[in-house]
């Protein structure tokens, strides 16, 4: 247990020395813009292919039920 606590202390001490990062104040806005575009693309793809997705789902259900 002592070895584990020493190792974890050393790890935290080394990480605090290595990581000296500055997060720009506009990072949240940029992240929101990226996530908004990804949400739109994924929603559009699901809407565009919804018929094919439903057909695949129902085919799988029929195959599982054995009919």
Coordinates of N, CA, C and O in Angstrom, one line a residue:
X1 N 0.8 -1.2 0.0 CA 0.0 0.0 0.0 C 0.9 1.3 0.0 O 0.5 2.2 -0.6
X2 N 1.9 1.2 0.7 CA 2.9 2.3 0.8 C 3.5 2.6 -0.6 O 3.6 3.7 -1.0
X3 N 3.8 1.5 -1.3 CA 4.4 1.6 -2.6 C 3.4 2.3 -3.6 O 3.8 3.1 -4.3
X4 N 2.2 1.9 -3.5 CA 1.1 2.5 -4.3 C 1.0 4.0 -4.1 O 0.9 4.8 -5.0
X5 N 1.0 4.4 -2.8 CA 0.9 5.8 -2.5 C 2.1 6.6 -2.9 O 2.0 7.7 -3.4
X6 N 3.3 6.0 -2.8 CA 4.5 6.7 -3.3 C 4.5 6.8 -4.8 O 4.8 7.9 -5.3
X7 N 4.1 5.8 -5.5 CA 4.0 5.8 -6.9 C 3.0 6.9 -7.4 O 3.2 7.7 -8.3
X8 N 1.8 6.9 -6.8 CA 0.8 7.8 -7.2 C 1.2 9.3 -6.8 O 0.9 10.2 -7.6
X9 N 1.9 9.5 -5.7 CA 2.4 10.8 -5.4 C 3.4 11.3 -6.4 O 3.3 12.4 -6.9
X10 N 4.3 10.4 -6.8 CA 5.3 10.7 -7.8 C 4.6 11.0 -9.2 O 5.0 12.0 -9.9
X11 N 3.6 10.3 -9.5 CA 2.9 10.5 -10.8 C 2.3 11.9 -10.8 O 2.4 12.6 -11.7
X12 N 1.6 12.2 -9.7 CA 0.9 13.5 -9.6 C 1.9 14.6 -9.6 O 1.7 15.6 -10.3
X13 N 3.0 14.4 -8.9 CA 4.0 15.5 -8.9 C 4.6 15.7 -10.2 O 4.9 16.9 -10.6
X14 N 4.9 14.6 -11.0 CA 5.5 14.8 -12.3 C 4.5 15.4 -13.3 O 4.9 16.2 -14.1
X15 N 3.2 15.0 -13.2 CA 2.2 15.6 -14.1 C 2.0 17.1 -13.8 O 1.8 17.8 -14.8
X16 N 2.1 17.5 -12.6 CA 1.9 18.9 -12.3 C 3.1 19.7 -12.8 O 2.9 20.9 -13.2
X17 N 4.2 19.1 -13.0 CA 5.4 19.9 -13.5 C 5.3 19.9 -15.0 O 5.7 20.9 -15.7
X18 N 4.8 18.8 -15.6 CA 4.8 18.7 -17.1 C 3.7 19.6 -17.7 O 3.9 20.3 -18.7
X19 N 2.5 19.5 -17.1 CA 1.3 20.2 -17.7 C 1.3 21.6 -17.2 O 1.0 21.8 -16.0
X20 N 1.6 22.5 -18.1 CA 1.4 23.9 -17.7 C 0.7 24.5 -18.9 O 1.2 25.2 -19.7
X21 N -0.6 24.2 -19.0 CA -1.4 24.6 -20.2 C -2.2 25.8 -19.9 O -2.7 26.0 -18.8
X22 N -2.5 26.5 -20.9 CA -3.4 27.7 -20.9 C -4.5 27.4 -21.8 O -4.3 27.1 -23.0
X23 N -5.7 27.5 -21.3 CA -6.9 27.3 -22.1 C -7.4 28.7 -22.5 O -7.8 29.5 -21.6
X24 N -7.5 28.9 -23.8 CA -8.0 30.2 -24.3 C -9.4 30.4 -23.9 O -10.2 29.5 -23.9
X25 N -9.8 31.6 -23.5 CA -11.2 31.9 -23.1 C -12.3 31.6 -24.2 O -13.4 31.3 -23.9
X26 N -11.9 31.6 -25.5 CA -12.8 31.3 -26.6 C -12.9 29.9 -26.9 O -13.6 29.5 -27.9
X27 N -12.2 29.0 -26.2 CA -12.2 27.6 -26.5 C -13.6 27.0 -26.4 O -14.0 26.2 -27.2
X28 N -14.4 27.4 -25.4 CA -15.7 26.9 -25.3 C -16.6 27.3 -26.5 O -17.4 26.4 -26.9
X29 N -16.5 28.5 -27.0 CA -17.2 28.9 -28.2 C -16.8 28.0 -29.4 O -17.7 27.6 -30.2
X30 N -15.5 27.8 -29.6 CA -15.1 27.0 -30.7 C -15.6 25.6 -30.6 O -16.0 25.0 -31.6
X31 N -15.5 25.0 -29.4 CA -15.9 23.7 -29.1 C -17.4 23.6 -29.4 O -17.9 22.6 -30.0
X32 N -18.2 24.6 -29.0 CA -19.6 24.6 -29.3 C -19.9 24.6 -30.8 O -20.8 23.9 -31.2
X33 N -19.2 25.4 -31.5 CA -19.4 25.4 -33.0 C -19.1 24.1 -33.6 O -19.8 23.6 -34.5
X34 N -18.0 23.4 -33.2 CA -17.7 22.1 -33.8 C -18.7 21.1 -33.4 O -19.2 20.3 -34.3
X35 N -19.2 21.1 -32.2 CA -20.2 20.1 -31.7 C -21.5 20.4 -32.4 O -22.3 19.4 -32.7
X36 N -21.9 21.6 -32.7 CA -23.1 22.0 -33.4 C -23.1 21.5 -34.8 O -24.1 20.9 -35.3
X37 N -22.0 21.6 -35.5 CA -21.9 21.1 -36.8 C -21.9 19.6 -36.8 O -22.6 19.0 -37.7
X38 N -21.2 18.9 -35.9 CA -21.3 17.5 -35.8 C -22.7 17.0 -35.6 O -23.2 16.0 -36.2
X39 N -23.4 17.6 -34.7 CA -24.8 17.3 -34.4 C -25.7 17.4 -35.6 O -26.5 16.6 -35.9
X40 N -25.5 18.5 -36.4 CA -26.2 18.7 -37.6 C -26.0 17.6 -38.6 O -26.9 17.1 -39.3
X41 N -24.7 17.3 -38.8 CA -24.3 16.3 -39.8 C -24.9 14.9 -39.4 O -25.5 14.2 -40.3
X42 N -24.8 14.6 -38.2 CA -25.3 13.3 -37.7 C -26.8 13.2 -37.8 O -27.4 12.2 -38.3
X43 N -27.4 14.3 -37.4 CA -28.9 14.3 -37.5 C -29.4 14.3 -39.0 O -30.3 13.5 -39.3
X44 N -28.7 15.0 -39.8 CA -29.0 14.9 -41.2 C -28.8 13.5 -41.8 O -29.7 13.1 -42.6
X45 N -27.7 12.9 -41.5 CA -27.5 11.5 -42.0 C -28.5 10.5 -41.5 O -29.0 9.7 -42.3
X46 N -28.9 10.7 -40.2 CA -30.0 9.8 -39.7 C -31.3 10.1 -40.4 O -32.0 9.1 -40.7
X47 N -31.6 11.3 -40.7 CA -32.8 11.6 -41.4 C -32.8 11.1 -42.8 O -33.8 10.6 -43.3
X48 N -31.7 11.3 -43.4 CA -31.5 10.9 -44.8 C -31.6 9.4 -45.0 O -32.3 8.9 -45.9
X49 N -31.0 8.6 -44.1 CA -31.0 7.2 -44.2 C -32.0 6.5 -43.2 O -31.8 5.3 -43.0
X50 N -33.0 7.2 -42.7 CA -33.9 6.6 -41.7 C -34.7 5.4 -42.3 O -34.9 4.4 -41.6
X51 N -35.0 5.5 -43.6 CA -35.8 4.4 -44.2 C -34.9 3.2 -44.3 O -35.4 2.0 -44.0
X52 N -33.7 3.3 -44.7 CA -32.8 2.2 -44.8 C -32.4 1.6 -43.4 O -32.3 0.4 -43.2
X53 N -32.3 2.5 -42.4 CA -32.0 2.0 -41.1 C -33.2 1.2 -40.5 O -33.1 0.2 -39.9
X54 N -34.5 1.7 -40.8 CA -35.6 1.0 -40.3 C -35.7 -0.4 -41.0 O -36.1 -1.4 -40.4
X55 N -35.5 -0.4 -42.3 CA -35.5 -1.7 -43.1 C -34.5 -2.7 -42.5 O -34.8 -3.8 -42.4
X56 N -33.3 -2.2 -42.2 CA -32.3 -3.1 -41.7 C -32.7 -3.6 -40.3 O -32.6 -4.8 -40.0
X57 N -33.3 -2.7 -39.5 CA -33.8 -3.1 -38.2 C -34.8 -4.2 -38.3 O -34.8 -5.2 -37.6
X58 N -35.8 -4.0 -39.1 CA -36.9 -4.9 -39.2 C -36.4 -6.3 -39.8 O -36.9 -7.3 -39.5
X59 N -35.5 -6.2 -40.8 CA -34.9 -7.5 -41.3 C -34.2 -8.3 -40.2 O -34.3 -9.5 -40.2
X60 N -33.5 -7.6 -39.4 CA -32.8 -8.2 -38.3 C -33.8 -8.9 -37.3 O -33.5 -10.0 -36.8
X61 N -34.8 -8.1 -37.0 CA -35.8 -8.7 -36.1 C -36.5 -9.9 -36.7 O -36.7 -10.9 -36.0
X62 N -36.8 -9.9 -38.0 CA -37.4 -11.0 -38.6 C -36.5 -12.2 -38.6 O -36.9 -13.4 -38.4
X63 N -35.2 -11.9 -38.8 CA -34.2 -13.0 -38.9 C -34.0 -13.6 -37.5 O -33.9 -14.8 -37.3
X64 N -34.0 -12.8 -36.5 CA -33.9 -13.3 -35.1 C -35.1 -14.1 -34.7 O -34.9 -15.2 -34.1
X65 N -36.3 -13.7 -35.0 CA -37.5 -14.4 -34.7 C -37.7 -15.7 -35.5 O -38.4 -16.5 -35.2
X66 N -37.0 -15.7 -36.6 CA -37.0 -16.9 -37.5 C -38.2 -17.0 -38.4 O -38.5 -18.1 -38.9
X67 N -38.8 -15.9 -38.8 CA -39.9 -16.0 -39.7 C -39.6 -15.6 -41.1 O -38.6 -15.1 -41.4

